[in-house]
């Protein structure tokens, strides 16, 4: 990953969020407060603007800026969680280019940030349920010596599978947890946006 | 969706402009989205800051003023504010004696205020945080994000605000805020769902003869969906839940708030208060002070929340201390 | 129908019991249905009495207290009170200086207050009556029962109440009440109809994309049924109607009330107030004082009324005079 | 008319109002504020109670009491109007029994009270549009020497005709006047209750 690729990735996420905004909000309306699409859209619109005239030397700088902008524009639970994750990913990417293994480590730092902040575990029906399998798949590919594009595709596939796997789960964190058993049967909005983020990565590096 | 708005995306900005135009005693920073006292904070006074998603008006901006908050940070509708807002607020109102963040216990609010506290610490502003989590409708809080913060927020802000006004230090103000929260329990019932401007649809479907028992102020579901029934029975359900969680004895003094969720006529709130007063009187529990009205709303939701705070003598005397805000005003 | 009540026939009695339990500063006579100041009227002070159908809370009971009304007579929901109530109120609060009846201009209210005035005269109580008729939505008043009394009632009660508190005699208090009414105009728009407990059905059908422009506070129809549109345009319609009836010049000072009809979230009222403030500022008209909130409601109706009073210096200083009632409180 | 008949009449009105309460409210919901049935029912329930232990020597006393009770219990526009009317009718019936002509004069006094208080004219779409033709029919029968029962039946018929004739009228008094042309096409609730009152009279004297 290099600086341009990082920019392209964030642009691709912004485009995906814009496209799926209503879907995310709809999912959040079933088990949350109907704002996840709006929140993500506000955040990535702000990020697009913030990056437009931001000079970065490393992919890390782009992603730290992305995280900070999300923190300062999203609000809600997803703002600090995604914001913190992008900042952590970015901080782990200090060189102008990084290989697949380094990027895997950066993604791991991102997940650690989400877990530290939100204290959720896999199975709690959150973004972690898409993020954790995506990271595992990426790492596995990296360890097996696969290239970045292949690792990113594997991660995106795993994220989507994880996303779908949230449907039968009962939420234990975030707003959906108040539903108790009634949260079962609905796909988690945050896991869905996480899947968009990994799919955007795969499409960016594959293009 | 029928709303008196221009553009769903502009509601917060325009409402802030309206608040600025309406209240001379408030200073509204439209850029940072901070509502503060026009006069600023007295040097040496602990500053109280609260905030949260919008759509609960008068909470929180309506409680900024003498004897209550120093500043409020409104987020987008039903969305926690961002850390930058709380930081800007803290910088604006810190009187050198530190800042108390009063945070309703929702993941988003908790995380954003937590980040704000870290940012403030970097600016050498001392911050203490108090979580409000009074909603007994949330059971098994180990399996959830914990109890939600609702009506007790008003009591915490009023009483902690009064003790701050008297010159207490940050630890003492935080301590009092925690005491009020610990002594308070709330329970809400919705007759209708609310509609956020951005989604444009009711948050949940509630048949014409059903109510959501234990609803949250963002339309979070409650304990159960039940048949509509008389006010007396609805009050009994709410009181039972509250008293099961914090039993009260004959002679105990309380502050009781009967709070409309936004779409409920005041005449109904008085009918409800009558039932609450009767039921508590039957048990010998004393309503020493009360509020009946719209204080912590949920947009256009029809319904009511009941908050009962077991109040000691300190709390009662702080309750009576002067307050001068748009939504709560007494004393002088 | 979804309401927090027990029995449609018992709403008024139970709400009165709730008001009695909630407000120590008020004395509620449940038998005669009179809400009065607990402390009674000072000897020699002109007593102000208002009343009308219930369902408009906080009007009128919420405006009883220092600096405003001495007593209120609530009728059944949307039904004028009966003469015996006003007589009992007059007997209870006459301080020897006479009684002013403040009556909203509806046939039922006018006739019942008129009979009450006759009964009071038989008891040697001097009564003056002031009619409030500020609703410009009613055109051709020669062909109707005349303009309806709506939002201006709050301004009349506040300002006349202040002058009475200062010791003015009955003629002077009545004169001031008339001046305020003459200087005030109101216009309301409904987004939804309201439902009375006894009828159980919305008073009119309003499609999901239509508004009733010029609606009355009992759901009386307005000038027209129109498509829902942005707050800015709704405000323009209301302001145009008001200013067409009473043109204002640049530099004129006003008291403006943006009043929720019961089911409208406060955040929307602030959006509306922002539009009003902007539109008046464009014309150089000064909003010297304002109220934004629920003051004269129509049960659960969603919508807003706008009241503009061209205020002279006397009115402004009387507006600022202390008031201590459940719904309006400032000064000391 | 004698004292007992006056009592029976008021009972019959109370029964009719109870039976037609929802209909009256429904009519009032179309062009008023949906309370006319409730108002009348409250008033005549109170009247029933008030008359139960009220010793009267004349039909006039019964009707004055009826009027006073309506005034003190109905509220709204109809309370003072009907209350004043019954008081005026009662005041004109000071002897233990009255003949048809005397009763016609009493009814006229009742209408005068309604008109004095409410300042409505025939054609304004109010109770007057039932009352005035009923009175005219009663008077005509009385002048022609008809008996009380025949006069009452004629009055009831005329009241109902007058009631129906309010449908095409545009209201100029009371709450319905705010509707302007939109009041056209709806039957006036007060004219409808007036027709009930005259029908009750006819049935009482005919029984
Ligand atoms: N403690 C947590 N840890 C990880 N993810 C969480 C946590 N709480 C909530 N989330 C994620 O955040 C998503 C909701 O985000 P959003 O709707 O933007 O915020 P909010 O819940 O404050 O309205 C949920 O779907 C879930 O995936
Ligand atoms: N000025 C008036 N003169 C005669 N009758 C009137 C007048 N105003 C109203 N009414 C009658 O009163 C009826 C309404 O009575 P009601 O619904 O009980 O009172 P309100 O209009 O106060 O709710 C109308 O249908 C009409 O017949
Ligand atoms: Mg959400
Ligand atoms: Mg949210
Ligand atoms: Mg009425
Ligand atoms: Mg009516």
PDB file of N, CA and C in Angstrom, chain A residues 4 7 20 29 39-40 45 47 54 62 73 83 86 89-90 102 108 111 126 129 134 140 169 185-186 193 199-200:
ATOM      1  N   UNK A   4      -1.051   6.983  -2.499  1.00  0.00           N
ATOM      2  CA  UNK A   4      -2.151   7.128  -3.456  1.00  0.00           C
ATOM      3  C   UNK A   4      -3.220   6.063  -3.260  1.00  0.00           C
ATOM      4  N   UNK A   7      -5.390   6.877  -0.402  1.00  0.00           N
ATOM      5  CA  UNK A   7      -6.388   7.886  -0.789  1.00  0.00           C
ATOM      6  C   UNK A   7      -7.527   7.247  -1.581  1.00  0.00           C
ATOM      7  N   UNK A  20     -24.735   3.072  -0.231  1.00  0.00           N
ATOM      8  CA  UNK A  20     -25.473   2.167   0.652  1.00  0.00           C
ATOM      9  C   UNK A  20     -26.023   2.863   1.904  1.00  0.00           C
ATOM     10  N   UNK A  29     -32.330   1.036  11.676  1.00  0.00           N
ATOM     11  CA  UNK A  29     -33.657   1.366  12.167  1.00  0.00           C
ATOM     12  C   UNK A  29     -34.321   0.125  12.752  1.00  0.00           C
ATOM     13  N   UNK A  39     -24.795   8.755   9.666  1.00  0.00           N
ATOM     14  CA  UNK A  39     -23.539   9.001  10.389  1.00  0.00           C
ATOM     15  C   UNK A  39     -22.318   8.736   9.499  1.00  0.00           C
ATOM     16  N   UNK A  40     -22.308   7.583   8.854  1.00  0.00           N
ATOM     17  CA  UNK A  40     -21.164   7.198   8.016  1.00  0.00           C
ATOM     18  C   UNK A  40     -21.031   8.162   6.839  1.00  0.00           C
ATOM     19  N   UNK A  45     -18.073  12.031   3.951  1.00  0.00           N
ATOM     20  CA  UNK A  45     -18.111  13.289   3.188  1.00  0.00           C
ATOM     21  C   UNK A  45     -17.085  14.250   3.759  1.00  0.00           C
ATOM     22  N   UNK A  47     -14.478  13.465   5.388  1.00  0.00           N
ATOM     23  CA  UNK A  47     -13.145  12.928   5.106  1.00  0.00           C
ATOM     24  C   UNK A  47     -12.694  13.273   3.682  1.00  0.00           C
ATOM     25  N   UNK A  54      -5.095  17.918   1.601  1.00  0.00           N
ATOM     26  CA  UNK A  54      -4.176  17.451   2.643  1.00  0.00           C
ATOM     27  C   UNK A  54      -2.971  16.776   1.984  1.00  0.00           C
ATOM     28  N   UNK A  62      -2.502   9.546   5.560  1.00  0.00           N
ATOM     29  CA  UNK A  62      -3.854   9.614   4.982  1.00  0.00           C
ATOM     30  C   UNK A  62      -4.867   8.969   5.921  1.00  0.00           C
ATOM     31  N   UNK A  73     -16.404  14.175  13.121  1.00  0.00           N
ATOM     32  CA  UNK A  73     -17.600  14.475  12.345  1.00  0.00           C
ATOM     33  C   UNK A  73     -18.733  13.457  12.481  1.00  0.00           C
ATOM     34  N   UNK A  83     -13.112   5.843  13.798  1.00  0.00           N
ATOM     35  CA  UNK A  83     -12.083   6.885  13.829  1.00  0.00           C
ATOM     36  C   UNK A  83     -10.819   6.362  14.497  1.00  0.00           C
ATOM     37  N   UNK A  86      -9.066   3.717  12.185  1.00  0.00           N
ATOM     38  CA  UNK A  86      -8.271   4.280  11.089  1.00  0.00           C
ATOM     39  C   UNK A  86      -7.018   4.971  11.613  1.00  0.00           C
ATOM     40  N   UNK A  89      -4.631   2.139  12.410  1.00  0.00           N
ATOM     41  CA  UNK A  89      -4.098   1.565  11.168  1.00  0.00           C
ATOM     42  C   UNK A  89      -3.046   2.505  10.587  1.00  0.00           C
ATOM     43  N   UNK A  90      -3.398   3.769  10.542  1.00  0.00           N
ATOM     44  CA  UNK A  90      -2.500   4.761   9.967  1.00  0.00           C
ATOM     45  C   UNK A  90      -1.186   4.863  10.732  1.00  0.00           C
ATOM     46  N   UNK A 102       2.988  -6.025   6.592  1.00  0.00           N
ATOM     47  CA  UNK A 102       2.893  -4.797   7.392  1.00  0.00           C
ATOM     48  C   UNK A 102       1.454  -4.322   7.468  1.00  0.00           C
ATOM     49  N   UNK A 108      -4.535  -5.228  12.261  1.00  0.00           N
ATOM     50  CA  UNK A 108      -4.656  -5.802  13.606  1.00  0.00           C
ATOM     51  C   UNK A 108      -4.673  -4.697  14.658  1.00  0.00           C
ATOM     52  N   UNK A 111      -8.151  -3.249  14.729  1.00  0.00           N
ATOM     53  CA  UNK A 111      -9.114  -4.050  15.481  1.00  0.00           C
ATOM     54  C   UNK A 111      -8.872  -3.929  16.980  1.00  0.00           C
ATOM     55  N   UNK A 126     -21.466  -6.964  16.506  1.00  0.00           N
ATOM     56  CA  UNK A 126     -20.989  -5.607  16.219  1.00  0.00           C
ATOM     57  C   UNK A 126     -20.104  -5.656  14.981  1.00  0.00           C
ATOM     58  N   UNK A 129     -17.575  -8.452  14.373  1.00  0.00           N
ATOM     59  CA  UNK A 129     -17.903  -9.738  13.754  1.00  0.00           C
ATOM     60  C   UNK A 129     -17.639  -9.755  12.255  1.00  0.00           C
ATOM     61  N   UNK A 134     -12.256 -10.767   8.757  1.00  0.00           N
ATOM     62  CA  UNK A 134     -11.563 -10.129   7.638  1.00  0.00           C
ATOM     63  C   UNK A 134     -10.071 -10.056   7.929  1.00  0.00           C
ATOM     64  N   UNK A 140      -3.876 -14.578   7.140  1.00  0.00           N
ATOM     65  CA  UNK A 140      -3.580 -15.920   6.625  1.00  0.00           C
ATOM     66  C   UNK A 140      -2.962 -15.838   5.225  1.00  0.00           C
ATOM     67  N   UNK A 169     -27.254 -13.606  15.497  1.00  0.00           N
ATOM     68  CA  UNK A 169     -26.693 -13.313  16.828  1.00  0.00           C
ATOM     69  C   UNK A 169     -27.623 -12.432  17.663  1.00  0.00           C
ATOM     70  N   UNK A 185     -32.048 -12.071  14.174  1.00  0.00           N
ATOM     71  CA  UNK A 185     -32.772 -12.048  12.900  1.00  0.00           C
ATOM     72  C   UNK A 185     -32.501 -10.788  12.092  1.00  0.00           C
ATOM     73  N   UNK A 186     -31.694  -9.895  12.642  1.00  0.00           N
ATOM     74  CA  UNK A 186     -31.368  -8.664  11.906  1.00  0.00           C
ATOM     75  C   UNK A 186     -29.857  -8.558  11.731  1.00  0.00           C
ATOM     76  N   UNK A 193     -21.233  -1.998   7.437  1.00  0.00           N
ATOM     77  CA  UNK A 193     -20.337  -0.942   6.941  1.00  0.00           C
ATOM     78  C   UNK A 193     -18.890  -1.425   6.945  1.00  0.00           C
ATOM     79  N   UNK A 199     -14.544  -4.445   1.251  1.00  0.00           N
ATOM     80  CA  UNK A 199     -14.797  -4.623  -0.181  1.00  0.00           C
ATOM     81  C   UNK A 199     -14.161  -3.472  -0.966  1.00  0.00           C
ATOM     82  N   UNK A 200     -14.244  -2.276  -0.409  1.00  0.00           N
ATOM     83  CA  UNK A 200     -13.631  -1.118  -1.075  1.00  0.00           C
ATOM     84  C   UNK A 200     -12.125  -1.301  -1.205  1.00  0.00           C
TER      85      UNK A 200
END
